[in-house]
């Protein structure tokens, strides 16, 4: 049943990841398509503006006698030397008043509703004989530097009328107000959706972590409490005093289980209290070899219980380090407990030595090992390596997390080497200084 629940939870987590990934890709696709259409609409508006200007110029030729050969194709009379410029060949330059009147009238007819500066160039005088700025109603640009500036000369071997639209880009963007506003709203909605998905996924992840923690917590405490209840029931029997060996044995069971629970609670509280702050260290010069001996003494009952063999390889080298005795000892105890828990016939090698400017402590076992894909997660809080149908290994997934906190607080580092079915080595590096 546990395996089925684990698989179901894993399947839900994978499904959720695919949903979030699919939603992200869909949002990116929508944004890409929207940007593409915005660019297409902008290009269309540009072409439409050019067409409307050409239509206005055609009407201007019909209103004024500017060309000596009326049958000339309009394409030969209009040039586009720049994005905002239109050059109109003219055999006869009309009077300024007539040109401005008819040009504004044609612009109004064909919807060219942006400011324009016109100039009439004379090839004889080699200059613009007149210039005029034609603002639209409620124009914001009539007194700008562009309105007062001179027009550039593009050609000088024939007469022409030059039309300059300095704010053509802004005008086209104003024509696209609906598209821009709708796109902005769409982008805001997609960003809001992305943020919502992120927080939803994060809350879901935290919920799963919390659920796993509660499951581990229950699993960890359920068995010791049941054993203690059975032992206490035995001790409550009237004839227990006449069986001193049995009394001693069940008393030792209660003591052992109580110490186990006390250690787990202490570990949990330390991990919780160090969530948002560095571990408070009390550093002093200590003998690392003595620290290892004390750690081994603390786990000696477990060593005896599992008939484990422990080999010490402590080099006769520099072993005095500046560290927190209690915390570093707890880190070594955690590694020794793991080596005992994950080995059926434990063979443990504890090695020390010097490596450059560090002192190292190595704990190597012959346990089940850790697959490479799990190594990056083993130091995360509440993380436990999947064990399939095996549920005889207890814990909260806090031990290695706390070990890493301790080593990080000492500015040290941890290296892990593991082969599934062969064993695992944890090597702690503590700087001498």
CSV table of C-alpha atoms in Angstrom, one decimal:
chain,number,residue,atom,x,y,z
A,1,UNK,CA,0.0,0.0,0.0
A,2,UNK,CA,2.8,2.4,0.9
A,3,UNK,CA,4.5,1.7,-2.4
A,4,UNK,CA,1.2,2.4,-4.3
A,5,UNK,CA,0.8,5.7,-2.4
A,6,UNK,CA,4.4,6.6,-3.2
A,7,UNK,CA,3.9,5.8,-6.9
A,8,UNK,CA,0.7,7.7,-6.9
A,9,UNK,CA,2.2,10.8,-5.3
A,10,UNK,CA,5.2,10.6,-7.7
A,11,UNK,CA,2.8,10.3,-10.6
A,12,UNK,CA,0.8,13.4,-9.4
A,13,UNK,CA,4.1,15.3,-8.9
A,14,UNK,CA,5.2,14.4,-12.5
A,15,UNK,CA,1.8,15.3,-13.9
A,16,UNK,CA,1.9,18.7,-12.1
A,17,UNK,CA,5.4,19.4,-13.5
A,18,UNK,CA,4.2,18.6,-17.1
A,19,UNK,CA,1.1,20.8,-16.6
A,20,UNK,CA,3.3,23.7,-15.4
A,21,UNK,CA,5.8,23.1,-18.3
A,22,UNK,CA,3.0,22.9,-20.9
A,23,UNK,CA,1.4,26.1,-19.5
A,24,UNK,CA,4.8,27.9,-19.7
A,25,UNK,CA,5.4,26.8,-23.3
A,26,UNK,CA,1.8,27.8,-24.2
A,27,UNK,CA,2.3,31.2,-22.7
A,28,UNK,CA,5.6,31.6,-24.5
A,29,UNK,CA,3.9,30.6,-27.8
A,30,UNK,CA,1.0,33.0,-27.3
A,31,UNK,CA,3.5,35.9,-26.6
A,32,UNK,CA,5.5,35.0,-29.7
A,33,UNK,CA,2.4,34.9,-31.9
A,34,UNK,CA,1.1,38.2,-30.4
A,35,UNK,CA,4.5,39.9,-31.1
A,36,UNK,CA,4.4,38.5,-34.6
A,37,UNK,CA,0.9,39.9,-35.2
A,38,UNK,CA,1.9,43.3,-33.7
A,39,UNK,CA,4.8,43.5,-36.1
A,40,UNK,CA,2.5,42.5,-39.0
A,41,UNK,CA,-0.1,45.2,-38.0
A,42,UNK,CA,2.7,47.8,-37.7
A,43,UNK,CA,3.9,46.9,-41.2
A,44,UNK,CA,0.4,47.0,-42.6
A,45,UNK,CA,-0.2,50.4,-41.0
A,46,UNK,CA,3.0,51.7,-42.6
A,47,UNK,CA,1.9,50.5,-46.0
A,48,UNK,CA,-1.5,51.9,-45.6
A,49,UNK,CA,0.0,55.3,-44.6
A,50,UNK,CA,2.1,55.3,-47.8
A,51,UNK,CA,-0.9,54.4,-49.9
A,52,UNK,CA,-2.9,57.2,-48.4
A,53,UNK,CA,-0.2,59.7,-49.0
A,54,UNK,CA,0.1,58.6,-52.7
A,55,UNK,CA,-3.7,58.9,-53.1
A,56,UNK,CA,-3.5,62.5,-51.6
A,57,UNK,CA,-0.7,63.4,-54.1
A,58,UNK,CA,-2.8,62.0,-57.0
A,59,UNK,CA,-5.7,64.3,-55.9
A,60,UNK,CA,-3.2,67.1,-55.7
A,61,UNK,CA,-2.2,66.6,-59.3
A,62,UNK,CA,-5.9,66.7,-60.2
A,63,UNK,CA,-6.5,70.0,-58.3
A,64,UNK,CA,-3.4,71.8,-59.5
A,65,UNK,CA,-1.6,72.1,-62.8
A,66,UNK,CA,1.8,70.9,-61.7
A,67,UNK,CA,2.7,68.5,-64.6
A,68,UNK,CA,3.0,69.4,-68.3
A,69,UNK,CA,2.2,65.8,-69.3
A,70,UNK,CA,-1.0,64.8,-67.5
A,71,UNK,CA,-0.7,61.2,-68.7
A,72,UNK,CA,2.5,60.5,-66.8
A,73,UNK,CA,2.3,57.6,-64.5
A,74,UNK,CA,2.1,58.6,-60.9
A,75,UNK,CA,4.8,56.1,-59.9
A,76,UNK,CA,7.3,58.1,-62.0
A,77,UNK,CA,6.4,61.4,-60.3
A,78,UNK,CA,6.7,60.2,-56.6
A,79,UNK,CA,9.9,59.1,-54.9
A,80,UNK,CA,10.4,57.9,-51.4
A,81,UNK,CA,14.0,58.9,-50.4
A,82,UNK,CA,13.5,58.1,-46.7
A,83,UNK,CA,10.9,56.5,-44.5
A,84,UNK,CA,9.3,59.8,-43.6
A,85,UNK,CA,9.9,61.7,-46.9
A,86,UNK,CA,8.0,61.8,-50.2
A,87,UNK,CA,9.5,63.7,-53.1
A,88,UNK,CA,7.0,64.9,-55.8
A,89,UNK,CA,8.3,66.0,-59.2
A,90,UNK,CA,6.7,69.1,-60.5
A,91,UNK,CA,7.1,70.9,-63.8
A,92,UNK,CA,5.3,73.9,-62.3
A,93,UNK,CA,5.5,74.9,-58.6
A,94,UNK,CA,2.1,76.2,-57.5
A,95,UNK,CA,1.6,79.2,-55.2
A,96,UNK,CA,2.2,78.4,-51.6
A,97,UNK,CA,-1.4,79.2,-50.5
A,98,UNK,CA,-2.9,77.0,-53.1
A,99,UNK,CA,-0.6,74.1,-52.4
A,100,UNK,CA,-1.2,74.1,-48.7
A,101,UNK,CA,-4.9,74.5,-49.1
A,102,UNK,CA,-5.4,71.6,-51.5
A,103,UNK,CA,-2.8,69.4,-49.8
A,104,UNK,CA,-4.5,69.7,-46.4
A,105,UNK,CA,-7.9,69.0,-48.1
A,106,UNK,CA,-6.5,65.8,-49.7
A,107,UNK,CA,-4.9,64.7,-46.4
A,108,UNK,CA,-8.3,65.1,-44.7
A,109,UNK,CA,-10.1,63.1,-47.4
A,110,UNK,CA,-7.7,60.2,-47.3
A,111,UNK,CA,-7.0,60.1,-43.5
A,112,UNK,CA,-3.4,61.3,-43.4
A,113,UNK,CA,-3.9,62.9,-40.0
A,114,UNK,CA,-0.4,63.7,-38.8
A,115,UNK,CA,1.8,66.8,-39.0
A,116,UNK,CA,3.6,67.4,-42.3
A,117,UNK,CA,6.2,69.9,-43.4
A,118,UNK,CA,6.3,70.7,-47.1
A,119,UNK,CA,8.9,72.6,-49.2
A,120,UNK,CA,9.0,73.7,-52.8
A,121,UNK,CA,12.4,73.3,-54.3
A,122,UNK,CA,13.5,75.3,-57.4
A,123,UNK,CA,16.3,73.8,-59.5
A,124,UNK,CA,17.0,77.3,-60.9
A,125,UNK,CA,17.5,79.0,-57.5
A,126,UNK,CA,19.0,75.8,-56.0
A,127,UNK,CA,17.0,76.2,-52.8
A,128,UNK,CA,13.6,75.8,-51.3
A,129,UNK,CA,11.7,78.9,-52.4
A,130,UNK,CA,9.2,78.3,-49.5
A,131,UNK,CA,8.5,75.9,-46.6
A,132,UNK,CA,5.5,75.5,-44.4
A,133,UNK,CA,4.6,73.3,-41.4
A,134,UNK,CA,1.1,71.9,-41.6
A,135,UNK,CA,0.0,70.8,-38.2
A,136,UNK,CA,-3.1,68.7,-37.5
A,137,UNK,CA,-5.8,69.9,-35.2
A,138,UNK,CA,-4.7,69.8,-31.6
A,139,UNK,CA,-1.1,69.2,-32.8
A,140,UNK,CA,1.5,68.9,-30.0
A,141,UNK,CA,4.4,69.5,-32.3
A,142,UNK,CA,3.8,72.9,-34.0
A,143,UNK,CA,6.6,74.7,-32.1
A,144,UNK,CA,9.1,71.9,-32.0
A,145,UNK,CA,12.6,72.0,-33.4
A,146,UNK,CA,11.5,69.8,-36.2
A,147,UNK,CA,8.9,72.3,-37.3
A,148,UNK,CA,11.4,75.2,-37.3
A,149,UNK,CA,14.2,73.2,-39.0
A,150,UNK,CA,15.2,73.3,-42.6
A,151,UNK,CA,14.4,70.5,-45.0
A,152,UNK,CA,17.2,68.5,-46.6
A,153,UNK,CA,18.0,68.7,-50.3
A,154,UNK,CA,17.8,65.3,-52.0
A,155,UNK,CA,18.2,66.2,-55.7
A,156,UNK,CA,18.9,69.6,-57.3
A,157,UNK,CA,18.4,69.0,-61.1
A,158,UNK,CA,14.7,69.4,-61.2
A,159,UNK,CA,11.9,71.1,-59.4
A,160,UNK,CA,9.9,69.1,-56.8
A,161,UNK,CA,7.7,69.3,-53.7
A,162,UNK,CA,9.1,67.6,-50.6
A,163,UNK,CA,6.7,66.2,-48.0
A,164,UNK,CA,8.2,65.4,-44.6
A,165,UNK,CA,6.2,63.5,-41.9
A,166,UNK,CA,8.4,63.9,-38.7
A,167,UNK,CA,5.9,62.0,-36.4
A,168,UNK,CA,4.9,59.3,-38.7
A,169,UNK,CA,6.1,56.6,-36.3
A,170,UNK,CA,4.1,58.0,-33.4
A,171,UNK,CA,1.0,58.4,-35.6
A,172,UNK,CA,1.1,54.8,-36.7
A,173,UNK,CA,1.5,53.6,-33.1
A,174,UNK,CA,-1.6,55.7,-32.2
A,175,UNK,CA,-3.5,53.9,-34.9
A,176,UNK,CA,-2.5,50.6,-33.2
A,177,UNK,CA,-3.9,51.6,-29.8
A,178,UNK,CA,-6.3,48.7,-29.6
A,179,UNK,CA,-3.7,46.2,-30.6
A,180,UNK,CA,-1.1,47.6,-28.2
A,181,UNK,CA,-3.5,47.8,-25.2
A,182,UNK,CA,-5.0,44.4,-25.8
A,183,UNK,CA,-1.5,42.9,-26.1
A,184,UNK,CA,-0.4,44.6,-22.9
A,185,UNK,CA,-3.4,43.2,-21.1
A,186,UNK,CA,-2.7,39.8,-22.5
A,187,UNK,CA,1.0,40.0,-21.4
A,188,UNK,CA,-0.1,41.1,-17.9
A,189,UNK,CA,-2.6,38.2,-17.7
A,190,UNK,CA,0.1,35.7,-18.8
A,191,UNK,CA,2.6,37.1,-16.3
A,192,UNK,CA,-0.1,36.9,-13.6
A,193,UNK,CA,-0.8,33.3,-14.7
A,194,UNK,CA,2.9,32.4,-14.6
A,195,UNK,CA,3.3,33.9,-11.1
A,196,UNK,CA,0.2,32.0,-10.0
A,197,UNK,CA,1.5,28.8,-11.4
A,198,UNK,CA,4.9,29.3,-9.8
A,199,UNK,CA,3.3,29.9,-6.4
A,200,UNK,CA,0.9,27.1,-6.8
A,201,UNK,CA,3.7,24.7,-7.7
A,202,UNK,CA,5.8,26.0,-4.8
A,203,UNK,CA,2.9,25.6,-2.3
A,204,UNK,CA,2.2,22.1,-3.8
A,205,UNK,CA,5.8,21.2,-3.3
A,206,UNK,CA,5.9,22.5,0.3
A,207,UNK,CA,2.6,20.6,0.9
A,208,UNK,CA,4.2,17.4,-0.3
A,209,UNK,CA,7.3,18.0,1.8
A,210,UNK,CA,5.1,18.7,4.8
A,211,UNK,CA,3.1,15.5,4.1
A,212,UNK,CA,6.3,13.5,3.7
A,213,UNK,CA,7.6,14.9,7.0
A,214,UNK,CA,4.4,14.0,8.9
A,215,UNK,CA,4.6,10.5,7.4
A,216,UNK,CA,8.2,10.1,8.4
A,217,UNK,CA,7.5,11.6,11.8
A,218,UNK,CA,4.6,9.1,12.4
A,219,UNK,CA,6.6,6.2,11.2
A,220,UNK,CA,9.6,7.1,13.3
A,221,UNK,CA,7.7,7.5,16.6
A,222,UNK,CA,5.1,4.8,16.1
A,223,UNK,CA,7.3,1.8,16.6
A,224,UNK,CA,9.3,3.0,19.6
A,225,UNK,CA,6.1,4.1,21.4
A,226,UNK,CA,4.6,0.7,20.7
A,227,UNK,CA,7.6,-1.1,22.0
A,228,UNK,CA,7.7,1.1,25.1
A,229,UNK,CA,4.0,0.4,25.8
A,230,UNK,CA,4.5,-3.3,25.5
A,231,UNK,CA,7.6,-3.1,27.8
A,232,UNK,CA,5.7,-0.9,30.3
A,233,UNK,CA,2.8,-3.4,30.3
A,234,UNK,CA,5.3,-6.2,31.2
A,235,UNK,CA,6.8,-4.1,34.0
A,236,UNK,CA,3.3,-3.5,35.4
A,237,UNK,CA,2.8,-7.3,35.9
A,238,UNK,CA,2.7,-8.4,39.6
A,239,UNK,CA,5.3,-11.1,39.2
A,240,UNK,CA,7.9,-9.0,37.4
A,241,UNK,CA,9.8,-8.4,40.6
A,242,UNK,CA,10.4,-12.2,40.9
A,243,UNK,CA,12.1,-12.1,37.4
A,244,UNK,CA,15.1,-9.7,37.7
A,245,UNK,CA,16.6,-10.6,34.4
A,246,UNK,CA,13.3,-9.9,32.6
A,247,UNK,CA,12.9,-6.7,34.6
A,248,UNK,CA,16.3,-5.5,33.6
A,249,UNK,CA,15.8,-6.4,30.0
A,250,UNK,CA,12.5,-4.6,29.6
A,251,UNK,CA,13.8,-1.6,31.6
A,252,UNK,CA,16.8,-1.4,29.2
A,253,UNK,CA,14.4,-1.5,26.3
A,254,UNK,CA,12.4,1.5,27.6
A,255,UNK,CA,15.6,3.4,28.4
A,256,UNK,CA,17.0,2.7,24.9
A,257,UNK,CA,13.8,3.7,23.1
A,258,UNK,CA,13.5,6.8,25.2
A,259,UNK,CA,17.0,7.9,24.4
A,260,UNK,CA,16.3,7.2,20.7
A,261,UNK,CA,13.2,9.4,20.8
A,262,UNK,CA,15.0,12.1,22.8
A,263,UNK,CA,17.8,12.2,20.2
A,264,UNK,CA,15.4,12.5,17.3
A,265,UNK,CA,13.4,15.3,19.0
A,266,UNK,CA,16.7,17.1,19.8
A,267,UNK,CA,17.8,16.8,16.2
A,268,UNK,CA,14.4,18.0,14.9
A,269,UNK,CA,14.5,21.0,17.2
A,270,UNK,CA,18.0,21.9,16.3
A,271,UNK,CA,17.2,21.7,12.6
A,272,UNK,CA,14.1,23.9,13.1
A,273,UNK,CA,15.9,26.5,15.2
A,274,UNK,CA,18.7,26.8,12.6
A,275,UNK,CA,16.3,27.4,9.7
A,276,UNK,CA,16.8,31.1,9.4
A,277,UNK,CA,20.1,31.7,11.1
A,278,UNK,CA,23.6,30.3,11.2
A,279,UNK,CA,24.5,27.6,13.8
A,280,UNK,CA,25.8,29.2,17.0
A,281,UNK,CA,29.3,27.7,17.2
A,282,UNK,CA,31.6,27.7,20.2
A,283,UNK,CA,35.0,27.1,18.6
A,284,UNK,CA,38.0,25.9,20.5
A,285,UNK,CA,41.1,23.9,19.8
A,286,UNK,CA,40.1,20.2,20.0
A,287,UNK,CA,41.7,16.9,19.2
A,288,UNK,CA,39.8,15.4,16.3
A,289,UNK,CA,40.9,11.9,17.2
A,290,UNK,CA,39.4,12.2,20.6
A,291,UNK,CA,36.2,13.6,19.0
A,292,UNK,CA,36.0,10.4,16.9
A,293,UNK,CA,36.5,8.1,19.9
A,294,UNK,CA,33.7,9.9,21.8
A,295,UNK,CA,31.4,9.6,18.7
A,296,UNK,CA,32.1,5.9,18.5
A,297,UNK,CA,31.3,5.5,22.2
A,298,UNK,CA,27.9,7.1,21.7
A,299,UNK,CA,27.0,4.6,18.9
A,300,UNK,CA,28.6,1.6,20.6
A,301,UNK,CA,25.2,0.1,21.6
A,302,UNK,CA,24.2,0.2,17.9
A,303,UNK,CA,27.5,-1.3,16.9
A,304,UNK,CA,27.0,-4.2,19.3
A,305,UNK,CA,23.4,-4.7,18.3
A,306,UNK,CA,24.3,-5.1,14.6
A,307,UNK,CA,27.6,-7.0,15.3
A,308,UNK,CA,29.3,-4.3,13.2
A,309,UNK,CA,33.1,-4.2,12.7
A,310,UNK,CA,34.7,-0.7,12.8
A,311,UNK,CA,38.2,-0.1,11.6
A,312,UNK,CA,40.1,3.0,12.5
A,313,UNK,CA,42.7,4.5,10.3
A,314,UNK,CA,43.8,7.7,12.1
A,315,UNK,CA,47.1,9.1,10.8
A,316,UNK,CA,49.7,10.3,13.2
A,317,UNK,CA,49.6,13.7,11.8
A,318,UNK,CA,48.3,17.1,12.8
A,319,UNK,CA,44.9,16.5,14.4
A,320,UNK,CA,44.2,19.6,16.5
A,321,UNK,CA,41.6,21.8,14.8
A,322,UNK,CA,39.6,24.9,15.7
A,323,UNK,CA,36.0,23.7,15.8
A,324,UNK,CA,32.8,23.3,17.8
A,325,UNK,CA,33.3,20.0,19.7
A,326,UNK,CA,29.6,19.2,20.3
A,327,UNK,CA,28.3,20.1,16.8
A,328,UNK,CA,31.2,18.3,14.9
A,329,UNK,CA,30.8,15.2,17.1
A,330,UNK,CA,27.1,15.2,16.3
A,331,UNK,CA,28.0,15.3,12.5
A,332,UNK,CA,30.2,12.3,12.9
A,333,UNK,CA,27.6,10.4,15.0
A,334,UNK,CA,25.0,11.0,12.2
A,335,UNK,CA,27.4,9.5,9.6
A,336,UNK,CA,28.1,6.5,11.8
A,337,UNK,CA,24.4,6.0,12.5
A,338,UNK,CA,23.7,6.1,8.7
A,339,UNK,CA,26.5,3.6,8.0
A,340,UNK,CA,25.0,1.2,10.6
A,341,UNK,CA,21.4,1.7,9.4
A,342,UNK,CA,22.0,1.1,5.7
A,343,UNK,CA,24.2,-2.0,6.1
A,344,UNK,CA,23.0,-5.5,6.8
A,345,UNK,CA,26.4,-6.7,7.9
A,346,UNK,CA,28.2,-3.4,8.7
A,347,UNK,CA,31.8,-3.0,8.0
A,348,UNK,CA,32.8,0.6,8.7
A,349,UNK,CA,36.1,2.3,8.1
A,350,UNK,CA,36.8,5.6,9.9
A,351,UNK,CA,39.8,7.4,8.5
A,352,UNK,CA,41.4,10.8,9.3
A,353,UNK,CA,44.3,12.7,7.7
A,354,UNK,CA,45.5,16.0,6.3
A,355,UNK,CA,44.7,17.3,2.9
A,356,UNK,CA,46.3,20.6,2.0
A,357,UNK,CA,45.0,23.1,4.6
A,358,UNK,CA,42.2,20.9,5.8
A,359,UNK,CA,41.7,18.1,8.2
A,360,UNK,CA,39.5,15.3,6.9
A,361,UNK,CA,37.3,12.7,8.5
A,362,UNK,CA,36.1,9.8,6.3
A,363,UNK,CA,33.3,7.4,7.2
A,364,UNK,CA,33.1,4.5,4.7
A,365,UNK,CA,30.5,1.7,4.8
A,366,UNK,CA,29.6,-1.4,2.9
A,367,UNK,CA,25.9,-0.5,2.7
A,368,UNK,CA,23.3,-0.3,0.0
A,369,UNK,CA,25.0,2.7,-1.6
A,370,UNK,CA,23.3,5.7,-3.3
A,371,UNK,CA,22.5,6.0,-7.0
A,372,UNK,CA,24.1,9.0,-8.7
A,373,UNK,CA,20.8,10.6,-9.5
A,374,UNK,CA,20.0,11.0,-5.8
A,375,UNK,CA,23.4,12.4,-4.7
A,376,UNK,CA,22.5,16.1,-5.4
A,377,UNK,CA,19.4,15.9,-3.1
A,378,UNK,CA,20.7,14.0,-0.1
A,379,UNK,CA,21.6,17.1,1.9
A,380,UNK,CA,18.1,18.7,1.4
A,381,UNK,CA,15.9,18.9,4.5
A,382,UNK,CA,13.3,16.1,4.8
A,383,UNK,CA,14.7,14.4,1.7
A,384,UNK,CA,14.9,10.6,1.9
A,385,UNK,CA,16.2,8.3,-0.8
A,386,UNK,CA,13.4,6.1,-2.3
A,387,UNK,CA,13.8,2.6,-1.0
A,388,UNK,CA,10.9,0.9,-2.9
A,389,UNK,CA,9.3,-1.8,-0.7
A,390,UNK,CA,11.9,-1.5,2.0
A,391,UNK,CA,10.6,0.4,5.0
A,392,UNK,CA,12.8,-0.8,7.8
A,393,UNK,CA,15.1,2.3,7.8
A,394,UNK,CA,13.7,5.1,9.9
A,395,UNK,CA,14.4,8.8,9.9
A,396,UNK,CA,13.1,12.3,9.1
A,397,UNK,CA,15.6,13.1,6.4
A,398,UNK,CA,17.2,15.6,8.7
A,399,UNK,CA,20.5,13.9,9.6
A,400,UNK,CA,22.6,14.7,6.4
A,401,UNK,CA,21.0,18.2,6.2
A,402,UNK,CA,22.2,18.9,9.7
A,403,UNK,CA,25.6,17.5,8.9
A,404,UNK,CA,25.9,19.9,6.0
A,405,UNK,CA,24.8,22.8,8.2
A,406,UNK,CA,27.5,22.0,10.7
A,407,UNK,CA,30.3,21.7,8.0
A,408,UNK,CA,29.1,24.8,6.2
A,409,UNK,CA,29.2,26.7,9.6
A,410,UNK,CA,32.9,25.6,9.9
A,411,UNK,CA,33.6,26.8,6.3
A,412,UNK,CA,34.3,23.3,5.3
A,413,UNK,CA,33.1,21.0,2.6
A,414,UNK,CA,31.7,17.5,2.1
A,415,UNK,CA,32.5,15.0,-0.6
A,416,UNK,CA,30.4,11.9,-1.3
A,417,UNK,CA,31.5,8.8,-3.2
A,418,UNK,CA,29.0,6.0,-3.5
A,419,UNK,CA,28.3,2.9,-5.6
A,420,UNK,CA,24.9,1.1,-5.3
A,421,UNK,CA,25.4,-2.3,-3.7
A,422,UNK,CA,29.0,-1.5,-2.8
A,423,UNK,CA,28.9,1.2,-0.2
A,424,UNK,CA,29.2,4.9,0.5
A,425,UNK,CA,32.0,7.2,1.7
A,426,UNK,CA,31.4,10.6,3.3
A,427,UNK,CA,34.5,12.7,3.7
A,428,UNK,CA,34.3,15.9,5.8
A,429,UNK,CA,36.9,18.6,5.3
A,430,UNK,CA,37.5,21.1,8.2
A,431,UNK,CA,39.9,24.0,7.7
A,432,UNK,CA,42.7,24.2,10.2
A,433,UNK,CA,42.3,28.0,10.2
